Coordinates of C-alpha atoms and ligand atoms in Angstrom, one line a residue:
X1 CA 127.0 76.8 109.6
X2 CA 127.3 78.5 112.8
X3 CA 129.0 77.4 116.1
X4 CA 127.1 75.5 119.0
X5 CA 125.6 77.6 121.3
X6 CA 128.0 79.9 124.0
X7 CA 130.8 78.5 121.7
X8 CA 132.7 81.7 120.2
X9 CA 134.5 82.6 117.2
X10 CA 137.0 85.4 117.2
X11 CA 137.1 87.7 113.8
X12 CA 140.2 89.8 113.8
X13 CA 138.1 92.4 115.8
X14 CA 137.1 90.1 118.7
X15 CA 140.7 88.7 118.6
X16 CA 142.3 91.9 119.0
X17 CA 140.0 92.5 122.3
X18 CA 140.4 89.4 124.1
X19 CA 144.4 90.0 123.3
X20 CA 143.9 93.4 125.1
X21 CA 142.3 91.4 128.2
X22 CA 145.1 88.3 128.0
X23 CA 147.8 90.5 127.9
X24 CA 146.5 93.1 130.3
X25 CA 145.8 90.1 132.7
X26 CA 149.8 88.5 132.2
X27 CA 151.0 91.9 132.3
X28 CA 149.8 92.6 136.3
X29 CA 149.8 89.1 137.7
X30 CA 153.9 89.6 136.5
X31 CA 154.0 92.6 138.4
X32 CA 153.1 91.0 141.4
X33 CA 155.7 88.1 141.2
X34 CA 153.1 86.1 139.4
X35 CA 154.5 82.7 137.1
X36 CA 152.4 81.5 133.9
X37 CA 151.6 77.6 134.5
X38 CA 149.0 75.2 132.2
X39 CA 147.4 71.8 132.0
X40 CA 145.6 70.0 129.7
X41 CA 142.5 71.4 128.5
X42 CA 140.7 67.7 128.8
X43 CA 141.3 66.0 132.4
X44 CA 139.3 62.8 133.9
X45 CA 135.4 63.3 134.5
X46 CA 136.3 62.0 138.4
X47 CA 138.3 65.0 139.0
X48 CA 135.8 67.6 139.0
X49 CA 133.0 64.7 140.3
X50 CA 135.4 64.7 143.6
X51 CA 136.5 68.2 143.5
X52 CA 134.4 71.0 142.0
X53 CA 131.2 69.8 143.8
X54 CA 128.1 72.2 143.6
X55 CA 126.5 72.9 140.1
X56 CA 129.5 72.6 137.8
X57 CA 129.0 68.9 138.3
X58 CA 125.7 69.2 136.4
X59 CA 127.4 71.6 133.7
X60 CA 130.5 69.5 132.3
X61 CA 130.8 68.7 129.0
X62 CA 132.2 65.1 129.0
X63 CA 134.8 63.4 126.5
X64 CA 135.1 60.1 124.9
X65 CA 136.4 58.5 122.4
X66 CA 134.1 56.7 120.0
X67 CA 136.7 54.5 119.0
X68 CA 137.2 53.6 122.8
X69 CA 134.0 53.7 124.5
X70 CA 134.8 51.4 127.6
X71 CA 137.8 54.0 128.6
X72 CA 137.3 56.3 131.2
X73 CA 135.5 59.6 130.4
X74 CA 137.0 63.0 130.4
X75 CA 135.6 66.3 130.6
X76 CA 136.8 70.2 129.6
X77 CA 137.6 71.5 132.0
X78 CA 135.1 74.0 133.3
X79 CA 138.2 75.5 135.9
X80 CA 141.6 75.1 136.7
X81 CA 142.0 74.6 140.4
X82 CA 141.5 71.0 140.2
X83 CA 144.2 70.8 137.6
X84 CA 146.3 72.9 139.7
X85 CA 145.8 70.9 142.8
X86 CA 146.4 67.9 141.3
X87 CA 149.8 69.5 139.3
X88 CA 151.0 70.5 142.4
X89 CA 150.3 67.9 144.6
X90 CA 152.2 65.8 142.2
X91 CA 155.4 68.1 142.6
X92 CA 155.1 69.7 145.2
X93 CA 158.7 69.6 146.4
X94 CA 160.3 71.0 143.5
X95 CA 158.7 74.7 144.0
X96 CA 159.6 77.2 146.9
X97 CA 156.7 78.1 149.0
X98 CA 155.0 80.2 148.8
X99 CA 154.2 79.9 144.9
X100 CA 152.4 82.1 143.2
X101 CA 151.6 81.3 139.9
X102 CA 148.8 81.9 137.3
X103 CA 147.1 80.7 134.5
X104 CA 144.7 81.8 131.5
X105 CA 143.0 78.6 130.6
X106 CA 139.7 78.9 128.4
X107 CA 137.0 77.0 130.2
X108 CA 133.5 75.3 129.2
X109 CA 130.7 74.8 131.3
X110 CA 127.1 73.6 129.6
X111 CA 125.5 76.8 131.6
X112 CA 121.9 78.4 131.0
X113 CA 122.7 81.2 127.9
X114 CA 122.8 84.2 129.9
X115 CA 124.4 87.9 130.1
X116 CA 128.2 87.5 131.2
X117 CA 128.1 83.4 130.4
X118 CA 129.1 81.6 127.8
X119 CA 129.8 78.0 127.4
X120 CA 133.0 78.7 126.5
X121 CA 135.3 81.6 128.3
X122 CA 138.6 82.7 129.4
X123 CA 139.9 82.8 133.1
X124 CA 142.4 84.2 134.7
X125 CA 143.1 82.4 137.5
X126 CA 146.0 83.9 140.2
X127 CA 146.6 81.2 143.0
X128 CA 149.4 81.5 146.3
X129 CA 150.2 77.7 147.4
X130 CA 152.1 77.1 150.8
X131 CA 150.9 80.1 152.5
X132 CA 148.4 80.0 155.6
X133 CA 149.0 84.0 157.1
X134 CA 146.7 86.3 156.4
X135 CA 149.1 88.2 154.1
X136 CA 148.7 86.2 151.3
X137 CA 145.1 86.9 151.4
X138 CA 145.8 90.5 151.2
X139 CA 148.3 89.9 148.1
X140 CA 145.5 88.2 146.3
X141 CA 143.3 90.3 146.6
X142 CA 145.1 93.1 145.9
X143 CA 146.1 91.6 142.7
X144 CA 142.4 91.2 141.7
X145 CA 141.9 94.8 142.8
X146 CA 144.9 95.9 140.4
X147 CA 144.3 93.5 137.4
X148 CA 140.9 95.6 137.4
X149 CA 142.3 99.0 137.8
X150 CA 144.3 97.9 134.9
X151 CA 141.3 98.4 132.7
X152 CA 141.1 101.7 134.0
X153 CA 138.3 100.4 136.0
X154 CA 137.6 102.1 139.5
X155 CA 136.3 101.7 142.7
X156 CA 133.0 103.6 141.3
X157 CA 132.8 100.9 139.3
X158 CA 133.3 97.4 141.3
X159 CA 133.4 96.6 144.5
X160 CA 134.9 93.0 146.3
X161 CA 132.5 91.4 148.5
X162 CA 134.8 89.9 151.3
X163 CA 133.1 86.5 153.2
X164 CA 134.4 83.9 155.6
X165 CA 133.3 80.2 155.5
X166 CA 134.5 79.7 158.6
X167 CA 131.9 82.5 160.1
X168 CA 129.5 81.1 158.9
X169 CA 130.6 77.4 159.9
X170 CA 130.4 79.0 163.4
X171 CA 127.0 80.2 162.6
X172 CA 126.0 77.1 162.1
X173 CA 127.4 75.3 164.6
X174 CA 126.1 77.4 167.1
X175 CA 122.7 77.6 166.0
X176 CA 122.0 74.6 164.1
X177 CA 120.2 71.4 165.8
X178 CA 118.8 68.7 163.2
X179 CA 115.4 67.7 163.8
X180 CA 116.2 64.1 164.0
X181 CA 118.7 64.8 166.9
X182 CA 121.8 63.6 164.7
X183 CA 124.8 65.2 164.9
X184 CA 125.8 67.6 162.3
X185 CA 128.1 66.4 159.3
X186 CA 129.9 68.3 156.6
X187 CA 127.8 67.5 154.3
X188 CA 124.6 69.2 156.4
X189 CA 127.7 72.1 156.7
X190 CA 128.1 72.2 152.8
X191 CA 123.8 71.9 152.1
X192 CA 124.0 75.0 154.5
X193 CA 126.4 76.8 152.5
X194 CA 124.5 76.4 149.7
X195 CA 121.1 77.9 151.4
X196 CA 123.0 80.6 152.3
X197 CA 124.2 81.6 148.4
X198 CA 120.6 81.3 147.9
X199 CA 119.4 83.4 150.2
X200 CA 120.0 86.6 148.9
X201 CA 117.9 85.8 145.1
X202 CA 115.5 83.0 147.1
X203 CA 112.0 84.2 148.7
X204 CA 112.1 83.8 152.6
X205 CA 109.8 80.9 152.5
X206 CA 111.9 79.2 150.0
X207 CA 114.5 79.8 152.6
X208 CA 112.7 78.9 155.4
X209 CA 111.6 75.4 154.1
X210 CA 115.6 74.4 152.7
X211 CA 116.6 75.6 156.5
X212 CA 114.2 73.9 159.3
X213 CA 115.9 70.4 159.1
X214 CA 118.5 72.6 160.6
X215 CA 116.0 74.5 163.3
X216 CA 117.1 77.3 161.3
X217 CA 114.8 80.0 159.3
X218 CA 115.7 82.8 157.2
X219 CA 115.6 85.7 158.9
X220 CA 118.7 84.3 161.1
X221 CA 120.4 84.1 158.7
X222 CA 119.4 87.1 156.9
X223 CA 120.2 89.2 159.5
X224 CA 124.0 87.6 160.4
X225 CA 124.4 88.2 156.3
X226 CA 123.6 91.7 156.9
X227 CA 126.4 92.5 159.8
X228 CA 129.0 94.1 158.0
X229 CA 131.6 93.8 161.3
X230 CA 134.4 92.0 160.1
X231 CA 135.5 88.9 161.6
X232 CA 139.2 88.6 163.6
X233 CA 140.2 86.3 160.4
X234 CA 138.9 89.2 157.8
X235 CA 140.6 92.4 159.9
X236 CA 143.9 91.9 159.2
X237 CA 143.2 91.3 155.7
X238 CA 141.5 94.3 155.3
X239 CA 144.1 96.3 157.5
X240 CA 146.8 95.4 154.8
X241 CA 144.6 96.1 152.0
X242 CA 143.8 99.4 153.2
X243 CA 147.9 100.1 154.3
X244 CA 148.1 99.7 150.4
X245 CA 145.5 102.1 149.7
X246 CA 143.2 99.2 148.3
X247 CA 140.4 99.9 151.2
X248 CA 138.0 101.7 149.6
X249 CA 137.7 98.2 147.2
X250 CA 136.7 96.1 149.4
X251 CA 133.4 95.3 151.4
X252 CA 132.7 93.0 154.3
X253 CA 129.5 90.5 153.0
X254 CA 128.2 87.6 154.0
X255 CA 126.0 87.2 151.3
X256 CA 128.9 85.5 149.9
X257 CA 129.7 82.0 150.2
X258 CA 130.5 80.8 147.1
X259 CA 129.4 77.7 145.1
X260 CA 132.4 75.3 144.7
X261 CA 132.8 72.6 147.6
X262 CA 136.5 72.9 148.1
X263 CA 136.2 76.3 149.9
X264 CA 137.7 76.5 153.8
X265 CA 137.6 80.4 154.8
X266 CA 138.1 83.3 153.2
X267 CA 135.9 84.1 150.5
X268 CA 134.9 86.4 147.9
X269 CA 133.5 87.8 145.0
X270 CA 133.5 91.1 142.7
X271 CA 130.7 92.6 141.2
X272 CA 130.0 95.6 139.7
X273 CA 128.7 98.3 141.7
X274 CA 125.6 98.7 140.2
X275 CA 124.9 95.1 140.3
X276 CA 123.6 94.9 137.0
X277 CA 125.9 92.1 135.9
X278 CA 127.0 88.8 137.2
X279 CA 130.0 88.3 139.7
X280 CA 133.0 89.2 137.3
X281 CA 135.7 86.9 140.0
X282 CA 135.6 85.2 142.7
X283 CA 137.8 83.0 144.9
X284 CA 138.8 81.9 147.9
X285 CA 141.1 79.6 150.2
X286 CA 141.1 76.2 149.6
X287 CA 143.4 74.9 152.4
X288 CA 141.8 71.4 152.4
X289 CA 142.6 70.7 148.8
X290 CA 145.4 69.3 148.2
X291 CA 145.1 66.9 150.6
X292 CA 142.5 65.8 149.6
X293 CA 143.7 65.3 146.1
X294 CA 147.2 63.6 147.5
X295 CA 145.0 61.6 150.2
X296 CA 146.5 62.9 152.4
X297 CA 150.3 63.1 151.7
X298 CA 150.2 66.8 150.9
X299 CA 148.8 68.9 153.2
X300 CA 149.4 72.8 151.8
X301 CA 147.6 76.2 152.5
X302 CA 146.1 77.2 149.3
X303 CA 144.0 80.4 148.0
X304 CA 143.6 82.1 144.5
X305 CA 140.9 83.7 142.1
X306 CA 139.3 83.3 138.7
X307 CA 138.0 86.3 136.8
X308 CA 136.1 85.9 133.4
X309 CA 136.6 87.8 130.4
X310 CA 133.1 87.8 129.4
X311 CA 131.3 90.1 132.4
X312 CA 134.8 91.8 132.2
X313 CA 134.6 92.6 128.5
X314 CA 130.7 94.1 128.9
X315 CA 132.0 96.0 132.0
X316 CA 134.9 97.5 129.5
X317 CA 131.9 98.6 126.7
X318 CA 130.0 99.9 129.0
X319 CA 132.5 102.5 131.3
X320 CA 133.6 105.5 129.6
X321 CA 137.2 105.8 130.7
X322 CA 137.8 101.4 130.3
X323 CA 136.2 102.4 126.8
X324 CA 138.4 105.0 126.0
X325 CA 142.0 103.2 127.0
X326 CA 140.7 99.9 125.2
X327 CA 139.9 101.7 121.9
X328 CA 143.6 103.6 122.2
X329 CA 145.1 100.1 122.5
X330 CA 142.9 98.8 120.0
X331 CA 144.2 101.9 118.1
X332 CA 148.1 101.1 118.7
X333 CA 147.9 97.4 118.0
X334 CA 146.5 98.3 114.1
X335 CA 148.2 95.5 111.9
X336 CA 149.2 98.2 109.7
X337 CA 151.5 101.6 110.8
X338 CA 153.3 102.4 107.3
X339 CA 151.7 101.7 103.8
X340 CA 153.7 101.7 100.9
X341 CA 151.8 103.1 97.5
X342 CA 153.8 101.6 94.6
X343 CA 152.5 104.8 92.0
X344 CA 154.4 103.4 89.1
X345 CA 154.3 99.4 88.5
X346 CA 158.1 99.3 87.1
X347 CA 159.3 101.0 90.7
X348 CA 157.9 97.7 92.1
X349 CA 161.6 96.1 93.0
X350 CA 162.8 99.0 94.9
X351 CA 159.2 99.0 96.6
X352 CA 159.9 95.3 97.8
X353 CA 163.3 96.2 99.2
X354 CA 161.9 99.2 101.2
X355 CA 159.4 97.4 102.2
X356 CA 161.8 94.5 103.6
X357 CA 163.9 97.4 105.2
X358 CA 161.0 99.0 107.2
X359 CA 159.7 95.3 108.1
X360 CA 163.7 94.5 109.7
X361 CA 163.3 98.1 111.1
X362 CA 160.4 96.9 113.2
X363 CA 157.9 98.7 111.1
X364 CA 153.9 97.0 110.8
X365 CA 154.3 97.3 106.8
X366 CA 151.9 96.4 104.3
X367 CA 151.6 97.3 100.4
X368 CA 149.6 96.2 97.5
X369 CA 149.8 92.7 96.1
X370 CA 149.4 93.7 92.9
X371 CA 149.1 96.6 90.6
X372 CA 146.1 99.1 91.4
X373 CA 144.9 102.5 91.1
X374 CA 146.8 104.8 93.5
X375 CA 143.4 106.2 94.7
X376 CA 142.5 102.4 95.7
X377 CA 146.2 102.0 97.5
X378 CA 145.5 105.2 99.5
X379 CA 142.0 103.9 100.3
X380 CA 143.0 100.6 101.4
X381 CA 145.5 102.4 103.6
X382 CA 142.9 103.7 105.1
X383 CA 141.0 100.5 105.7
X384 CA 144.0 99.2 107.4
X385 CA 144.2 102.1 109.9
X386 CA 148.1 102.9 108.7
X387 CA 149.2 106.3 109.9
X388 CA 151.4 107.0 107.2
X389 CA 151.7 106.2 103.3
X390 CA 154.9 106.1 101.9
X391 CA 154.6 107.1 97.9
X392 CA 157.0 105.7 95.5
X393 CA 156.3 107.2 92.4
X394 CA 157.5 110.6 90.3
X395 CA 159.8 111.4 92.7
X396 CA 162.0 108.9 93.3
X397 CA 164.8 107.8 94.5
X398 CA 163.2 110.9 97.1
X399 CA 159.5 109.9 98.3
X400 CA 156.3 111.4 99.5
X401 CA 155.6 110.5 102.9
X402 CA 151.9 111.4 104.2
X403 CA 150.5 111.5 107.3
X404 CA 146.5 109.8 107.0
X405 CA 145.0 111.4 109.6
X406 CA 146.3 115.0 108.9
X407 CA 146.9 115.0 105.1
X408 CA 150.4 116.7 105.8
X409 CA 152.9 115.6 103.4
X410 CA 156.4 115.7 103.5
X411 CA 159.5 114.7 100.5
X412 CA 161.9 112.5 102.2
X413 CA 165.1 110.6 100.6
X414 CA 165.3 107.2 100.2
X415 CA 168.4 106.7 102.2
X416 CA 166.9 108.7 105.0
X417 CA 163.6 106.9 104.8
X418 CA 164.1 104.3 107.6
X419 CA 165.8 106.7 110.2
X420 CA 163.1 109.4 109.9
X421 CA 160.0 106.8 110.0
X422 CA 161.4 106.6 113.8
Ligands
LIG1 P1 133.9 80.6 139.7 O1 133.3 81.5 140.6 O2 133.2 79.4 139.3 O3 135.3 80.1 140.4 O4 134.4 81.3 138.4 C1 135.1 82.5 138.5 C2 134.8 83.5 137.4 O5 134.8 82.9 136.1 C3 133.3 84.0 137.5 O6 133.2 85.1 138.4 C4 133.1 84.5 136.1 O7 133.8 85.8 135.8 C5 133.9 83.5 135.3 N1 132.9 82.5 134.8 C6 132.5 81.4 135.4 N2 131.6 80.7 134.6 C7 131.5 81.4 133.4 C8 130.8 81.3 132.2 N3 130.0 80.2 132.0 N4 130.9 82.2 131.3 C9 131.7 83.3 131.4 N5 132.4 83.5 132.6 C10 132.3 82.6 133.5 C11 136.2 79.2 139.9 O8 136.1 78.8 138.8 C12 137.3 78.9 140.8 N6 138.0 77.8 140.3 C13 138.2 80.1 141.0 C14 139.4 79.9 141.8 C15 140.7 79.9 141.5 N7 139.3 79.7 143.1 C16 140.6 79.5 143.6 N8 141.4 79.6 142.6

């Protein structure tokens, strides 16, 4: 039997590399002030009907009970910000502003099996709630721009493609006249927004016919998506990115408007810069959110990211130097540093106690079960990636102590053992 389709099961090999992502992701959104939340991993179908909007609709994998079928209907969750909103909405007045907090759900969304999506994934998701300045835009994005550098990844390598919503809300107010002569809505605003993340994969006539209820045609918009002058909203971001030293990151591009309904302004995405690969984040504000999720009672600035693991992982593979720091940590995190080689059976006992010394010492310590051939300890040493053997045999109560990788060997006392391992 295998698993469905974009489902995923981790051997202790993939384990160990999504660990090196997690804890690489925890690690920087903590240096940045960052707090771990959660939610449920099921939450109701109506949430991400009202919230999400745009194609996840189309890709949730709903939840029922069979024992229950007139209850209402849940769904995985296929992203967290609805779950934040509504956490936070809920509580809001228990948390200084502005939070910043963060979260690495795994997600599902029923999507087409592709390169850099699965069905089922891990997200990193860094949000600031209760924050409207411009700064906090800045912060976020330079905590995307640093979680990536983490992987030893470089501006050679990805690039963030900085949008506005509200620029191109302007757009579109400013040029758009519906044929019938009604007035605009924001749903005609949010069809538009979705034309426009077309655009850049559509053909122009595609373009063209999804834009002329709108008296609008492609090349209009084509041509604003290709002005790279920043907006006032984007410039200061972009002034404090580049105070940081973060400039050379970022990109103005308003190819970018992002599929998810709840975004107000700022917008953006990352891809890699030889655009081989699909977007590995993207994010946005969201400052209409929580009110809407509170009806109104709570009305709170919000903004924050998701990144992938999956686009992020084949980005890793396929960069030299994000290669070369993975397989070190790979390297680090072996399950096995010291292995002991019991080379006569009836030293067993004093075996077990050296090996329970090492293990309170801190030591990754592992031996053999049961008797076996000291050729087939040293080999299974091997397998296990241990750096050293420890051999208790002839000489004892003094030991052999070999280094694998170099074959150097060294006599060492039992009551010295422990200190000496380091
Ligand atoms: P999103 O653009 O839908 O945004 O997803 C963000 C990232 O999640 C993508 O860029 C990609 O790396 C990863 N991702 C999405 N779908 C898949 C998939 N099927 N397989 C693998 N990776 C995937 C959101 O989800 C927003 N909620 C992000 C956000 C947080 N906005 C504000 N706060």
């Amino acid at each position: 039997m295998q698993t469905l389709p974009g489902f995923r099961d981790f051997f202790p090999d993939d384990c160990a590399r999504r660990n090196y992502i997690l804890d690489t992701w925890r690690a920087v959104a903590r240096r940045y002030g960052f707090t771990e939340y959660d939610g449920p991993v099921v939450e109701s179908l109506a949430l991400y009907e009202k919230k999400s909007g745009g194609e996840l609709v189309g890709q949730l994998f709903t939840v029922g009970a069979v024992a229950d079928p007139g209850a209402a209907k849940g769904a995985l969750r296929p992203e967290m910000t609805p779950t934040l909103a509504r956490m936070v909405a809920a509580r809001e007045r228990d948390f200084k502003k502005p939070m910043k907090w963060f979260s690495v759900p795994s997600c599902f969304r029923h999507e087409r099996q592709q390169r850099g999506r699965l069905r089922e994934f891990y997200q990193l998701n860094v949000d600031i709630l209760g924050e409207a300045s411009p700064a906090a835009d800045a912060e976020l994005i330079a905590v995307l721009v640093d979680t990536l550098r983490a992987f030893a990844l470089t501006e050679r390598d990805f690039v963030v493609r900085l949008s506005s919503r509200t620029a191109w809300q302007q757009f579109f107010i400013q040029n758009a006249k519906r044929a019938d002569g009604a007035a605009l809505t924001a749903e005609d605003e949010y069809e538009f927004f979705q034309i426009v993340d077309k655009a850049e994969r559509s053909s122009p006539e595609k373009t063209d016919a999804a834009l002329a209820k709108f008296g609008l045609n492609a090349a209009q918009v084509l041509a604003f998506m290709r002005s790279k002058e920043p907006t006032a909203e984007l410039a200061p971001i972009l002034a404090d990115l580049a105070a940081r030293g973060l400039g050379a990151f970022v990109e103005v591009d308003y190819a970018i408007v992002r599929g998810l309904a709840y975004y107000t302004g700022v917008v953006f995405e990352v891809f890699d810069r030889a655009k081989t690969e699909r977007a590995l984040a993207g994010g946005g504000r969201y400052d209409g959110l929580l009110a809407l999720m509170s009806d109104g009672k709570v009305n709170m600035p919000a903004l924050g990211f998701g990144m992938g693991d999956v686009v992020l992982a084949n980005m890793i593979a396929d960069t030299p130097a994000a290669k070369a720091q993975l397989e070190a940590w790979l390297a680090r995190e072996r399950s096995c540093e010291v292995y002991v080689v019991i080379a006569k059976e009836e030293l067993r006992p004093q075996a077990l106690a050296l090996v329970q010394e090492l293990r309170e010492a801190g030591h990754r310590v592992d031996f053999p079960l049961t008797s076996a051939k000291v050729g087939k300890q040293f080999q299974n040493a091997e397998n296990l990636g241990a750096r050293r053997a420890v051999v208790i045999g002839e000489e004892w109560p003094q030991m052999k102590v070999k280094t694998l990788a170099t074959r150097e060997e060294v006599l060492i006392a039992r009551e010295n053992l422990v200190s000496q391992l380091g």
